[in-house]
């Protein structure tokens, strides 16, 4: 058994500020917290030796999947000289600071076509009031709400915004038709419904995730949306949305390929202490079998299995992998 995306790990500059933002904007609450550090965590999370962090896991009250793990990395006992100078500017780090000044690995989004985890997608009952709350809480808008048809039985008011660290949030209000798989809704801001990822080949990536147990919700080529996505004229967006059958449609994978607008992997930049979506976590009941499966599908191990105290689950056997486009996948088996 391999689960949907149970948790998404996001590195932030100020943990208290980020927690307040998600609480004020989406009514998220703390569902667990813990320290990040030690040799095993360094291996699994690609953390430089000596780096530590604090994590708070958030989501709607009672949520058990589609959770958000916010992490602030701590430089107080870290020697900046240990950083790889090709990736980090040591002069930007101050060991006297409580937090670390890692940069957003997407930079200023001047290369939106690059590959990796790109956006957190959250469903809201009313798009305009949600955007007002987001701005009041310290976020900012990238694009105003735009209406588009997803499938014949599903349309959406969609918007792109930034959280206080510049992480892209796709905040949307759905208009599902009768019989749509997404018609059932409790009327409050959702867990992370999907994590959007830019890929080089949407069909190849879809085949990878289908082999993990995901099934297709929709497969659509979106055209004439260049102004919304701020893309070169004539660029199409091949969008494939996948979910794990069972009790929830949250924790989905959303694959986005900019057709005719190739990018590059960001695996060397999507690492602590840089800010942004670092990884997605999937639960397995047999880590060894899962590791054999994903390696056979072309994933590359980041490390061997390690024992980690993993918020919010506690002790777990963990192994991380680079997916087909360099995205980090964390598989965990609870003890």
GROMACS .gro file of C-alpha atoms in nm:
model
  335
    1UNK     CA    1   0.000   0.000   0.000
    2UNK     CA    2   0.126   0.346  -0.095
    3UNK     CA    3  -0.080   0.644   0.016
    4UNK     CA    4  -0.174   0.974  -0.139
    5UNK     CA    5   0.043   1.277  -0.055
    6UNK     CA    6   0.005   1.270   0.322
    7UNK     CA    7   0.237   1.561   0.404
    8UNK     CA    8   0.417   1.831   0.207
    9UNK     CA    9   0.731   1.982   0.360
   10UNK     CA   10   0.786   2.355   0.306
   11UNK     CA   11   1.089   2.547   0.431
   12UNK     CA   12   1.002   2.895   0.562
   13UNK     CA   13   1.200   3.190   0.695
   14UNK     CA   14   0.987   3.262   1.003
   15UNK     CA   15   0.788   2.971   1.146
   16UNK     CA   16   0.561   3.180   1.367
   17UNK     CA   17   0.477   3.415   1.080
   18UNK     CA   18   0.396   3.127   0.846
   19UNK     CA   19   0.183   2.947   1.105
   20UNK     CA   20  -0.014   3.268   1.164
   21UNK     CA   21  -0.059   3.319   0.789
   22UNK     CA   22  -0.207   2.974   0.727
   23UNK     CA   23  -0.422   2.998   1.039
   24UNK     CA   24  -0.562   3.338   0.946
   25UNK     CA   25  -0.610   3.264   0.577
   26UNK     CA   26  -0.734   2.903   0.579
   27UNK     CA   27  -0.826   2.834   0.945
   28UNK     CA   28  -0.544   2.579   0.967
   29UNK     CA   29  -0.446   2.456   1.313
   30UNK     CA   30  -0.134   2.288   1.451
   31UNK     CA   31  -0.160   1.910   1.425
   32UNK     CA   32   0.188   1.828   1.555
   33UNK     CA   33   0.535   1.969   1.591
   34UNK     CA   34   0.889   1.857   1.651
   35UNK     CA   35   1.259   1.916   1.605
   36UNK     CA   36   1.447   1.829   1.286
   37UNK     CA   37   1.811   1.731   1.313
   38UNK     CA   38   2.066   1.456   1.356
   39UNK     CA   39   2.258   1.241   1.112
   40UNK     CA   40   1.957   1.041   0.991
   41UNK     CA   41   1.751   1.353   0.914
   42UNK     CA   42   2.051   1.508   0.741
   43UNK     CA   43   2.073   1.207   0.510
   44UNK     CA   44   1.702   1.186   0.433
   45UNK     CA   45   1.648   1.560   0.391
   46UNK     CA   46   1.984   1.647   0.228
   47UNK     CA   47   2.068   1.875   0.519
   48UNK     CA   48   2.425   2.002   0.564
   49UNK     CA   49   2.593   1.857   0.871
   50UNK     CA   50   2.495   2.046   1.185
   51UNK     CA   51   2.184   2.212   1.045
   52UNK     CA   52   1.872   2.180   1.261
   53UNK     CA   53   1.515   2.299   1.236
   54UNK     CA   54   1.174   2.327   1.397
   55UNK     CA   55   0.863   2.188   1.230
   56UNK     CA   56   0.492   2.252   1.276
   57UNK     CA   57   0.240   2.039   1.086
   58UNK     CA   58  -0.079   2.224   0.994
   59UNK     CA   59  -0.413   2.156   0.831
   60UNK     CA   60  -0.786   2.186   0.897
   61UNK     CA   61  -0.893   2.064   1.240
   62UNK     CA   62  -0.917   1.684   1.235
   63UNK     CA   63  -0.731   1.643   0.905
   64UNK     CA   64  -0.512   1.333   0.867
   65UNK     CA   65  -0.386   1.374   0.511
   66UNK     CA   66  -0.298   1.653   0.270
   67UNK     CA   67  -0.110   1.818   0.557
   68UNK     CA   68   0.142   2.102   0.548
   69UNK     CA   69   0.474   2.059   0.733
   70UNK     CA   70   0.632   2.403   0.784
   71UNK     CA   71   1.002   2.398   0.878
   72UNK     CA   72   1.230   2.680   0.985
   73UNK     CA   73   1.597   2.588   0.975
   74UNK     CA   74   1.826   2.716   1.248
   75UNK     CA   75   2.178   2.849   1.186
   76UNK     CA   76   2.274   2.925   1.546
   77UNK     CA   77   2.516   2.631   1.574
   78UNK     CA   78   2.589   2.592   1.206
   79UNK     CA   79   2.918   2.683   1.038
   80UNK     CA   80   2.837   2.862   0.713
   81UNK     CA   81   3.170   2.753   0.568
   82UNK     CA   82   3.028   2.399   0.540
   83UNK     CA   83   2.791   2.508   0.263
   84UNK     CA   84   2.874   2.425  -0.096
   85UNK     CA   85   2.983   2.761  -0.231
   86UNK     CA   86   2.839   2.675  -0.570
   87UNK     CA   87   2.491   2.665  -0.418
   88UNK     CA   88   2.498   2.911  -0.129
   89UNK     CA   89   2.657   3.246  -0.055
   90UNK     CA   90   2.814   3.204   0.289
   91UNK     CA   91   2.814   3.579   0.339
   92UNK     CA   92   2.436   3.571   0.361
   93UNK     CA   93   2.440   3.358   0.677
   94UNK     CA   94   2.472   3.498   1.027
   95UNK     CA   95   2.531   3.244   1.303
   96UNK     CA   96   2.389   3.489   1.556
   97UNK     CA   97   2.048   3.481   1.393
   98UNK     CA   98   1.780   3.251   1.522
   99UNK     CA   99   1.675   3.161   1.168
  100UNK     CA  100   1.854   3.083   0.846
  101UNK     CA  101   1.843   3.316   0.546
  102UNK     CA  102   1.818   3.056   0.273
  103UNK     CA  103   1.679   3.188  -0.054
  104UNK     CA  104   1.361   3.075  -0.230
  105UNK     CA  105   1.488   2.811  -0.470
  106UNK     CA  106   1.242   2.925  -0.737
  107UNK     CA  107   1.405   3.268  -0.711
  108UNK     CA  108   1.183   3.536  -0.862
  109UNK     CA  109   1.000   3.279  -1.079
  110UNK     CA  110   1.172   3.419  -1.388
  111UNK     CA  111   1.201   3.056  -1.508
  112UNK     CA  112   0.851   2.920  -1.444
  113UNK     CA  113   0.915   2.638  -1.691
  114UNK     CA  114   1.171   2.469  -1.462
  115UNK     CA  115   1.085   2.136  -1.304
  116UNK     CA  116   0.989   2.053  -0.947
  117UNK     CA  117   0.719   2.109  -0.686
  118UNK     CA  118   0.570   2.444  -0.767
  119UNK     CA  119   0.243   2.524  -0.587
  120UNK     CA  120   0.015   2.426  -0.301
  121UNK     CA  121  -0.347   2.398  -0.414
  122UNK     CA  122  -0.620   2.473  -0.160
  123UNK     CA  123  -0.995   2.473  -0.221
  124UNK     CA  124  -1.203   2.749  -0.061
  125UNK     CA  125  -1.578   2.811  -0.047
  126UNK     CA  126  -1.553   3.169  -0.180
  127UNK     CA  127  -1.253   3.277  -0.385
  128UNK     CA  128  -1.280   3.653  -0.340
  129UNK     CA  129  -1.315   3.652   0.038
  130UNK     CA  130  -1.029   3.402   0.060
  131UNK     CA  131  -0.801   3.631  -0.142
  132UNK     CA  132  -0.894   3.923   0.083
  133UNK     CA  133  -0.798   3.719   0.389
  134UNK     CA  134  -0.475   3.609   0.223
  135UNK     CA  135  -0.370   3.968   0.153
  136UNK     CA  136  -0.464   4.082   0.502
  137UNK     CA  137  -0.254   3.800   0.651
  138UNK     CA  138   0.062   3.903   0.466
  139UNK     CA  139   0.032   3.727   0.130
  140UNK     CA  140   0.010   3.885  -0.212
  141UNK     CA  141  -0.161   3.810  -0.540
  142UNK     CA  142   0.002   3.692  -0.859
  143UNK     CA  143  -0.313   3.675  -1.071
  144UNK     CA  144  -0.674   3.766  -1.011
  145UNK     CA  145  -0.946   3.498  -1.007
  146UNK     CA  146  -1.005   3.358  -1.356
  147UNK     CA  147  -1.285   3.125  -1.462
  148UNK     CA  148  -1.202   2.818  -1.668
  149UNK     CA  149  -1.353   2.483  -1.755
  150UNK     CA  150  -1.161   2.179  -1.630
  151UNK     CA  151  -1.387   1.901  -1.760
  152UNK     CA  152  -1.747   1.898  -1.890
  153UNK     CA  153  -1.873   1.849  -1.532
  154UNK     CA  154  -1.622   2.073  -1.354
  155UNK     CA  155  -1.526   2.440  -1.374
  156UNK     CA  156  -1.334   2.664  -1.137
  157UNK     CA  157  -1.256   3.016  -1.028
  158UNK     CA  158  -0.880   2.992  -0.996
  159UNK     CA  159  -0.618   3.234  -0.864
  160UNK     CA  160  -0.244   3.235  -0.802
  161UNK     CA  161  -0.101   3.403  -0.494
  162UNK     CA  162   0.214   3.405  -0.279
  163UNK     CA  163   0.247   3.328   0.089
  164UNK     CA  164   0.485   3.545   0.300
  165UNK     CA  165   0.788   3.348   0.171
  166UNK     CA  166   0.687   3.379  -0.192
  167UNK     CA  167   0.561   3.020  -0.219
  168UNK     CA  168   0.292   2.990  -0.484
  169UNK     CA  169  -0.059   2.912  -0.362
  170UNK     CA  170  -0.324   2.806  -0.611
  171UNK     CA  171  -0.640   2.907  -0.427
  172UNK     CA  172  -0.955   2.803  -0.607
  173UNK     CA  173  -1.333   2.778  -0.584
  174UNK     CA  174  -1.485   2.484  -0.770
  175UNK     CA  175  -1.815   2.466  -0.953
  176UNK     CA  176  -1.870   2.090  -0.984
  177UNK     CA  177  -2.156   1.959  -1.190
  178UNK     CA  178  -2.391   1.681  -1.085
  179UNK     CA  179  -2.200   1.355  -1.061
  180UNK     CA  180  -1.855   1.515  -1.040
  181UNK     CA  181  -1.608   1.331  -0.817
  182UNK     CA  182  -1.538   1.666  -0.648
  183UNK     CA  183  -1.900   1.755  -0.572
  184UNK     CA  184  -1.881   1.641  -0.208
  185UNK     CA  185  -1.753   1.936  -0.005
  186UNK     CA  186  -1.789   2.041   0.356
  187UNK     CA  187  -1.769   2.412   0.282
  188UNK     CA  188  -1.444   2.502   0.459
  189UNK     CA  189  -1.090   2.558   0.327
  190UNK     CA  190  -0.951   2.218   0.236
  191UNK     CA  191  -0.639   2.026   0.314
  192UNK     CA  192  -0.380   2.044   0.038
  193UNK     CA  193  -0.596   1.913  -0.242
  194UNK     CA  194  -0.303   1.885  -0.478
  195UNK     CA  195   0.064   1.969  -0.496
  196UNK     CA  196   0.144   2.102  -0.842
  197UNK     CA  197   0.467   1.994  -1.007
  198UNK     CA  198   0.624   2.112  -1.332
  199UNK     CA  199   0.750   1.818  -1.536
  200UNK     CA  200   0.930   1.760  -1.864
  201UNK     CA  201   0.690   1.495  -1.991
  202UNK     CA  202   0.344   1.481  -1.835
  203UNK     CA  203   0.258   1.138  -1.976
  204UNK     CA  204   0.583   0.980  -1.855
  205UNK     CA  205   0.535   1.129  -1.508
  206UNK     CA  206   0.173   1.014  -1.502
  207UNK     CA  207   0.285   0.660  -1.580
  208UNK     CA  208   0.530   0.678  -1.287
  209UNK     CA  209   0.262   0.786  -1.038
  210UNK     CA  210   0.007   0.543  -1.176
  211UNK     CA  211   0.253   0.262  -1.101
  212UNK     CA  212   0.248   0.383  -0.738
  213UNK     CA  213  -0.129   0.337  -0.728
  214UNK     CA  214  -0.257   0.677  -0.843
  215UNK     CA  215  -0.534   0.694  -1.101
  216UNK     CA  216  -0.625   0.972  -1.338
  217UNK     CA  217  -0.887   1.228  -1.237
  218UNK     CA  218  -0.843   1.422  -1.561
  219UNK     CA  219  -0.595   1.476  -1.844
  220UNK     CA  220  -0.633   1.806  -2.022
  221UNK     CA  221  -0.439   2.031  -2.258
  222UNK     CA  222  -0.515   2.388  -2.155
  223UNK     CA  223  -0.471   2.654  -2.418
  224UNK     CA  224  -0.523   3.030  -2.434
  225UNK     CA  225  -0.432   3.074  -2.065
  226UNK     CA  226  -0.096   3.243  -2.124
  227UNK     CA  227  -0.196   3.565  -1.948
  228UNK     CA  228  -0.312   3.379  -1.637
  229UNK     CA  229   0.005   3.169  -1.615
  230UNK     CA  230   0.226   3.449  -1.755
  231UNK     CA  231   0.372   3.228  -2.026
  232UNK     CA  232   0.500   3.301  -2.376
  233UNK     CA  233   0.226   3.325  -2.636
  234UNK     CA  234   0.143   2.987  -2.787
  235UNK     CA  235   0.253   2.782  -2.484
  236UNK     CA  236   0.008   2.507  -2.391
  237UNK     CA  237  -0.027   2.355  -2.047
  238UNK     CA  238  -0.063   1.977  -2.036
  239UNK     CA  239  -0.228   1.917  -1.699
  240UNK     CA  240  -0.280   1.570  -1.552
  241UNK     CA  241  -0.440   1.533  -1.210
  242UNK     CA  242  -0.408   1.202  -1.023
  243UNK     CA  243  -0.544   1.064  -0.696
  244UNK     CA  244  -0.526   0.747  -0.490
  245UNK     CA  245  -0.864   0.566  -0.476
  246UNK     CA  246  -1.005   0.541  -0.127
  247UNK     CA  247  -1.162   0.773   0.124
  248UNK     CA  248  -1.029   1.110   0.005
  249UNK     CA  249  -0.961   1.312  -0.308
  250UNK     CA  250  -0.709   1.528  -0.122
  251UNK     CA  251  -0.335   1.473  -0.142
  252UNK     CA  252  -0.345   1.454  -0.521
  253UNK     CA  253  -0.057   1.494  -0.766
  254UNK     CA  254  -0.100   1.763  -1.029
  255UNK     CA  255   0.142   1.738  -1.320
  256UNK     CA  256   0.201   2.043  -1.537
  257UNK     CA  257   0.403   2.037  -1.858
  258UNK     CA  258   0.455   2.361  -2.047
  259UNK     CA  259   0.436   2.228  -2.400
  260UNK     CA  260   0.704   2.381  -2.621
  261UNK     CA  261   0.867   2.564  -2.328
  262UNK     CA  262   1.126   2.327  -2.175
  263UNK     CA  263   1.299   2.383  -1.842
  264UNK     CA  264   1.562   2.226  -1.619
  265UNK     CA  265   1.566   2.030  -1.294
  266UNK     CA  266   1.609   2.210  -0.962
  267UNK     CA  267   1.720   1.916  -0.749
  268UNK     CA  268   2.041   2.093  -0.644
  269UNK     CA  269   1.850   2.401  -0.525
  270UNK     CA  270   1.545   2.239  -0.365
  271UNK     CA  271   1.735   2.153  -0.048
  272UNK     CA  272   1.763   2.297   0.306
  273UNK     CA  273   1.811   2.571   0.405
  274UNK     CA  274   1.662   2.713   0.085
  275UNK     CA  275   1.296   2.811   0.105
  276UNK     CA  276   1.010   2.647  -0.079
  277UNK     CA  277   0.841   2.311  -0.126
  278UNK     CA  278   1.114   2.062  -0.041
  279UNK     CA  279   0.933   1.728  -0.063
  280UNK     CA  280   0.609   1.534  -0.054
  281UNK     CA  281   0.560   1.240   0.184
  282UNK     CA  282   0.373   0.918   0.109
  283UNK     CA  283   0.308   0.642   0.361
  284UNK     CA  284   0.387   0.280   0.282
  285UNK     CA  285   0.330  -0.041   0.475
  286UNK     CA  286   0.640  -0.201   0.319
  287UNK     CA  287   0.928   0.039   0.261
  288UNK     CA  288   1.154  -0.224   0.107
  289UNK     CA  289   0.897  -0.323  -0.154
  290UNK     CA  290   0.820   0.042  -0.227
  291UNK     CA  291   1.189   0.122  -0.269
  292UNK     CA  292   1.230  -0.165  -0.515
  293UNK     CA  293   0.926  -0.045  -0.706
  294UNK     CA  294   1.025   0.321  -0.738
  295UNK     CA  295   1.385   0.237  -0.831
  296UNK     CA  296   1.253   0.008  -1.101
  297UNK     CA  297   1.046   0.299  -1.232
  298UNK     CA  298   1.353   0.521  -1.266
  299UNK     CA  299   1.366   0.702  -0.931
  300UNK     CA  300   1.709   0.761  -0.776
  301UNK     CA  301   1.767   0.701  -0.403
  302UNK     CA  302   1.878   1.000  -0.202
  303UNK     CA  303   1.980   0.779   0.091
  304UNK     CA  304   1.941   0.434   0.236
  305UNK     CA  305   1.648   0.378   0.478
  306UNK     CA  306   1.697   0.567   0.806
  307UNK     CA  307   1.510   0.595   1.136
  308UNK     CA  308   1.369   0.946   1.180
  309UNK     CA  309   1.141   1.109   1.435
  310UNK     CA  310   0.901   1.241   1.175
  311UNK     CA  311   0.644   1.508   1.270
  312UNK     CA  312   0.354   1.441   1.320
  313UNK     CA  313   0.401   1.061   1.320
  314UNK     CA  314   0.692   1.001   1.556
  315UNK     CA  315   0.944   0.724   1.487
  316UNK     CA  316   0.937   0.608   1.127
  317UNK     CA  317   1.155   0.429   0.877
  318UNK     CA  318   1.218   0.679   0.598
  319UNK     CA  319   1.377   0.675   0.255
  320UNK     CA  320   1.381   0.959   0.005
  321UNK     CA  321   1.415   0.950  -0.373
  322UNK     CA  322   1.457   1.183  -0.667
  323UNK     CA  323   1.159   1.140  -0.897
  324UNK     CA  324   1.180   1.157  -1.276
  325UNK     CA  325   1.223   1.536  -1.276
  326UNK     CA  326   1.436   1.564  -0.964
  327UNK     CA  327   1.144   1.615  -0.727
  328UNK     CA  328   1.193   1.474  -0.377
  329UNK     CA  329   0.962   1.192  -0.270
  330UNK     CA  330   0.974   1.086   0.094
  331UNK     CA  331   0.836   0.739   0.168
  332UNK     CA  332   0.782   0.652   0.533
  333UNK     CA  333   0.674   0.346   0.727
  334UNK     CA  334   0.547   0.418   1.076
  335UNK     CA  335   0.688   0.211   1.360
   0.00000   0.00000   0.00000
